[in-house]
């Protein structure tokens, strides 16, 4: 009689995982993306996880003279402090004065008017897997 052994798929890659170096988000490699943003009017789809090392992406980009014209906020808000399901209206970021457009509730995607004056949108929400449906929905 033949025996069939089943080995979990992850076991095959365990040695590679043990040898792997620290995982670093692409956001921590600004030399790869700052040139693409220079001279552009940038909109950001971000939340509290949008960090470059210990600094929020908004602050980091402003320090690097990137023009941010709008912030699109998912459920839970730009700062991540809103309760699930709470309707958030549009506002301005108190620290920078940048317009924040909510992408939650009836307004689930940017309108043509929202995109007027925007050259590029950067989507940087790093906690995929925690609130996978919420943020995947925002990305779509």
Rosetta silent file (secondary structure, phi, psi, omega in degrees, C-alpha in Angstrom):
SEQUENCE: XXXXXXXXXXXXXXXXXXXXXXXXXXXXXXXXXXXXXXXXXXXXXXXXXXXXXXXXXXXXXXXXXXXXXXXXXXXXXXXXXXXXXXXXXXXXXXXXXXXXXXXXXXXXXXXXXXXXXXXXXXXXXXXXXXXXXXXXXXXX
SCORE:     score description
SCORE:     0.000 S_00000001
   1 L     0.000  135.744  179.483    0.000    0.000    0.000 S_00000001
   2 L   -86.535  141.559  176.630    1.268    3.428   -0.915 S_00000001
   3 L  -107.345  136.378  177.495    1.341    6.144    1.666 S_00000001
   4 L  -107.474  119.772  178.925    0.672    9.695    0.773 S_00000001
   5 L  -100.821  131.842  177.461    2.371   12.215    2.965 S_00000001
   6 L  -106.267  123.812  177.921    1.002   15.694    3.087 S_00000001
   7 L  -110.961  125.473  177.366    3.438   18.425    3.934 S_00000001
   8 L   -56.688  139.924 -176.450    2.006   21.845    4.653 S_00000001
   9 H   -54.523  -40.938 -176.583    3.043   24.280    1.948 S_00000001
  10 H   -64.214  -24.813 -179.590    4.617   26.691    4.432 S_00000001
  11 H   -63.754  -34.286  179.896    7.057   24.000    5.621 S_00000001
  12 H   -64.058  -30.253 -176.521    8.753   24.074    2.225 S_00000001
  13 H  -103.282    0.909 -179.743    9.515   27.765    2.610 S_00000001
  14 H   -57.283  -45.340  178.862   10.353   27.825    6.317 S_00000001
  15 H   -59.441  -38.036  178.194   14.126   27.699    5.742 S_00000001
  16 H   -65.863  -40.416 -179.619   13.872   30.709    3.415 S_00000001
  17 H   -64.664  -36.743 -179.861   11.782   32.624    5.929 S_00000001
  18 H   -68.700  -27.621  179.895   14.336   31.988    8.652 S_00000001
  19 H   -89.209  -11.644 -175.162   17.086   33.411    6.468 S_00000001
  20 L   -65.018  149.132  176.126   15.089   36.441    5.351 S_00000001
  21 L   -85.336  176.431  179.062   16.110   39.911    6.387 S_00000001
  22 L   -57.307  136.823  176.907   13.836   42.452    8.011 S_00000001
  23 L   -81.162  132.250 -179.470   10.817   43.345    5.883 S_00000001
  24 L  -127.742  126.799  178.692   10.714   47.053    5.048 S_00000001
  25 L   -59.973  150.132  178.223    7.731   48.792    3.447 S_00000001
  26 H   -58.515  -28.476  178.969    8.349   50.451    0.089 S_00000001
  27 H   -58.059  -24.875 -179.027    7.458   53.762    1.751 S_00000001
  28 H   -84.158   11.040  176.697   10.819   53.560    3.524 S_00000001
  29 L  -122.367   66.251 -173.633   12.649   53.814    0.177 S_00000001
  30 H   -60.434  -26.019  179.202   11.912   57.429   -0.797 S_00000001
  31 H   -61.525  -21.323 -179.527   14.661   57.473   -3.419 S_00000001
  32 H   -82.420  -25.748 -173.939   12.443   55.136   -5.450 S_00000001
  33 H  -122.696  -22.438 -178.847    9.328   57.332   -5.479 S_00000001
  34 H   -58.442  -41.286  178.169   10.141   60.966   -4.640 S_00000001
  35 H   -59.726  -32.324  179.294   11.388   61.727   -8.189 S_00000001
  36 H   -72.152  -21.538 -178.200    8.034   60.528   -9.587 S_00000001
  37 H   -96.495  -18.802 -177.034    6.144   62.929   -7.304 S_00000001
  38 L   -60.623  130.680  177.984    8.336   66.001   -7.798 S_00000001
  39 L    79.001    3.093 -179.609    6.504   68.778   -9.620 S_00000001
  40 L  -104.994  154.946  172.106    3.167   66.950   -9.462 S_00000001
  41 E   -92.078  112.663 -168.168   -0.038   67.861   -7.619 S_00000001
  42 E  -104.480  134.744  168.339   -0.442   64.845   -5.359 S_00000001
  43 E  -109.455  144.354 -179.452   -3.527   63.390   -3.688 S_00000001
  44 E  -118.930  135.408  168.158   -3.043   60.817   -0.948 S_00000001
  45 E  -105.501  102.165 -169.466   -5.313   57.946    0.104 S_00000001
  46 E  -142.304  165.132  171.659   -3.940   57.429    3.598 S_00000001
  47 L  -143.439 -161.127 -175.997   -4.732   56.675    7.220 S_00000001
  48 L   -67.630  -16.427 -179.618   -2.800   56.470   10.492 S_00000001
  49 L   -86.063   -5.334 -176.466   -0.639   53.593    9.191 S_00000001
  50 L   -77.238   83.388 -173.250    0.811   55.705    6.381 S_00000001
  51 E  -121.577  143.602  168.224    4.238   56.072    7.923 S_00000001
  52 E  -113.471  103.827 -170.821    7.760   56.581    6.635 S_00000001
  53 L    58.199 -110.093 -177.732    9.772   55.197    9.508 S_00000001
  54 L  -107.273   13.617 -173.151    8.341   57.183   12.461 S_00000001
  55 E  -122.803  142.358  178.064    6.757   60.031   10.488 S_00000001
  56 E   -66.280  143.719 -178.665    3.368   60.322    8.770 S_00000001
  57 H   -55.224  -38.375  178.998    3.621   60.278    4.977 S_00000001
  58 H   -58.016  -50.817 -179.243    1.922   63.689    4.748 S_00000001
  59 H   -63.626  -41.690  179.700    4.581   65.327    6.912 S_00000001
  60 H   -61.368  -46.640 -178.821    7.392   63.474    5.155 S_00000001
  61 H   -66.882  -40.543  177.887    6.244   64.528    1.686 S_00000001
  62 H   -61.669  -40.816  177.067    5.715   68.139    2.718 S_00000001
  63 H   -60.936  -31.080 -179.367    9.262   68.231    4.161 S_00000001
  64 L   -94.230   19.989  174.408   10.481   66.963    0.800 S_00000001
  65 L    59.188   36.653  173.533    8.635   69.764   -1.041 S_00000001
  66 L   -93.467  131.750 -178.309    5.969   67.551   -2.584 S_00000001
  67 E   -83.145  110.719  177.356    2.735   69.448   -3.255 S_00000001
  68 E   -99.309  119.182 -176.719   -0.173   67.641   -1.591 S_00000001
  69 E  -101.576  -17.629 -176.850   -3.472   69.026   -2.836 S_00000001
  70 E  -163.192  148.778  174.339   -5.915   66.581   -1.269 S_00000001
  71 E  -120.166  128.290  173.752   -6.191   63.700    1.179 S_00000001
  72 E  -100.119  124.785 -175.373   -8.716   60.897    0.635 S_00000001
  73 E  -109.369  132.274  177.021   -9.686   59.265    3.926 S_00000001
  74 L   -82.374 -176.062  171.904  -11.139   55.747    4.266 S_00000001
  75 L   -52.926  147.063 -176.833  -13.505   54.451    6.934 S_00000001
  76 L    81.489   -6.888  171.833  -12.034   55.189   10.388 S_00000001
  77 L    85.100  169.711 -179.923  -10.688   58.495    9.045 S_00000001
  78 L   -61.780  -38.928  179.718   -7.389   60.028    8.074 S_00000001
  79 L   -94.615   -2.997  177.530   -6.045   59.714   11.611 S_00000001
  80 L    74.320   18.908 -174.733   -7.726   56.344   12.243 S_00000001
  81 L  -105.628    8.171  179.005   -9.623   57.602   15.266 S_00000001
  82 L   -94.098  142.916  178.656  -13.222   57.236   14.019 S_00000001
  83 L   -66.494  153.927  176.921  -15.383   54.324   15.109 S_00000001
  84 L   -58.209  133.183  177.493  -16.375   51.670   12.587 S_00000001
  85 L    83.206   -9.352 -179.641  -19.415   52.743   10.622 S_00000001
  86 L   -72.089  129.615  178.572  -19.245   56.362   11.787 S_00000001
  87 L   -76.236  126.557  177.600  -19.966   58.759    8.938 S_00000001
  88 L  -111.180  131.700  176.651  -17.163   61.238    8.483 S_00000001
  89 L   -86.466  176.185  175.956  -17.670   64.408    6.531 S_00000001
  90 L   -73.904  154.035 -178.109  -15.129   66.282    4.500 S_00000001
  91 E  -160.229 -164.034  173.700  -12.795   68.577    6.402 S_00000001
  92 E  -128.692  143.962  176.715   -9.309   70.063    6.483 S_00000001
  93 L   -68.743  124.226 -176.668   -6.278   68.688    8.268 S_00000001
  94 L   -61.190  -34.312 -176.122   -5.728   70.904   11.298 S_00000001
  95 L   -77.813  -33.147 -172.509   -1.937   70.655   11.071 S_00000001
  96 L  -118.451  -19.773 -176.281   -1.492   71.395    7.353 S_00000001
  97 L    81.466    3.894 -179.019   -4.770   72.875    6.079 S_00000001
  98 L   -72.868  138.913  179.092   -4.956   70.260    3.333 S_00000001
  99 E   -65.151  134.083  175.113   -8.470   69.301    2.223 S_00000001
 100 E  -112.618  123.400  179.130   -9.622   65.876    3.440 S_00000001
 101 E  -110.547  121.361 -179.971  -12.264   64.138    1.345 S_00000001
 102 E   -72.848  134.386  173.724  -14.040   61.204    2.985 S_00000001
 103 L  -113.365   46.735  179.613  -14.316   58.024    0.909 S_00000001
 104 L  -140.232  150.627 -176.850  -16.785   56.380    3.226 S_00000001
 105 L    90.044 -136.481 -179.450  -20.569   56.348    3.318 S_00000001
 106 L   -72.976  -24.192 -176.774  -22.350   57.441    0.151 S_00000001
 107 L   -98.926   84.784 -173.311  -19.150   58.901   -1.275 S_00000001
 108 L   -95.527  -10.272  177.911  -17.068   55.758   -1.913 S_00000001
 109 L  -146.946  155.773 -179.883  -14.881   56.999   -4.753 S_00000001
 110 L   -63.566  141.732  175.061  -13.498   60.307   -5.939 S_00000001
 111 L   -88.051  172.260  175.833  -15.696   62.271   -8.317 S_00000001
 112 H   -59.269  -38.187  178.121  -14.412   64.111  -11.371 S_00000001
 113 H   -64.548  -40.043  178.158  -14.559   67.270   -9.292 S_00000001
 114 H   -60.194  -33.223 -174.865  -12.480   65.606   -6.533 S_00000001
 115 H   -90.622   -6.779  177.982   -9.817   64.750   -9.108 S_00000001
 116 L   -62.594  128.987  179.611   -9.667   68.191  -10.722 S_00000001
 117 L    83.065    9.154  178.877   -6.191   69.576  -10.175 S_00000001
 118 L  -110.160  128.170  177.694   -4.719   66.190   -9.190 S_00000001
 119 L   -92.878  -32.976 -175.133   -1.894   64.691  -11.261 S_00000001
 120 E  -152.526  145.651  175.638   -1.296   61.512   -9.259 S_00000001
 121 E  -113.347  130.548  175.129   -2.850   59.588   -6.356 S_00000001
 122 E  -106.973  122.798  177.012   -0.670   57.744   -3.858 S_00000001
 123 E  -102.539  116.230 -179.288   -2.403   54.919   -1.956 S_00000001
 124 E  -139.352   86.560  173.979   -0.532   54.069    1.238 S_00000001
 125 L  -124.006  111.365 -167.776   -2.485   52.086    3.792 S_00000001
 126 L   -92.889   -4.246 -177.508   -0.131   49.631    5.433 S_00000001
 127 L  -100.509   41.949  175.805   -2.368   47.556    7.696 S_00000001
 128 L   -60.512  134.304 -178.040   -3.820   45.330    4.993 S_00000001
 129 L   108.716  -24.667  178.076   -5.024   42.160    6.670 S_00000001
 130 L   -88.364  -51.095  177.708   -6.372   43.865    9.758 S_00000001
 131 L  -123.050   56.240 -169.551   -9.295   45.654    8.153 S_00000001
 132 H   -55.646  -39.717 -177.498   -8.937   43.959    4.798 S_00000001
 133 H   -71.376  -44.904 -177.972  -12.443   44.650    3.481 S_00000001
 134 H   -56.756  -52.581 -172.855  -12.533   48.303    4.460 S_00000001
 135 H   -81.415  -28.853  172.954   -9.263   49.287    2.856 S_00000001
 136 H   -65.214  -39.812  176.880   -9.529   46.979   -0.145 S_00000001
 137 H   -60.981  -42.237  178.572  -12.877   48.611   -0.839 S_00000001
 138 H   -64.607  -41.432  179.566  -11.233   52.036   -0.677 S_00000001
 139 H   -61.911  -41.681  179.596   -8.490   50.925   -3.072 S_00000001
 140 L   -67.508    0.000    0.000  -11.027   49.713   -5.611 S_00000001
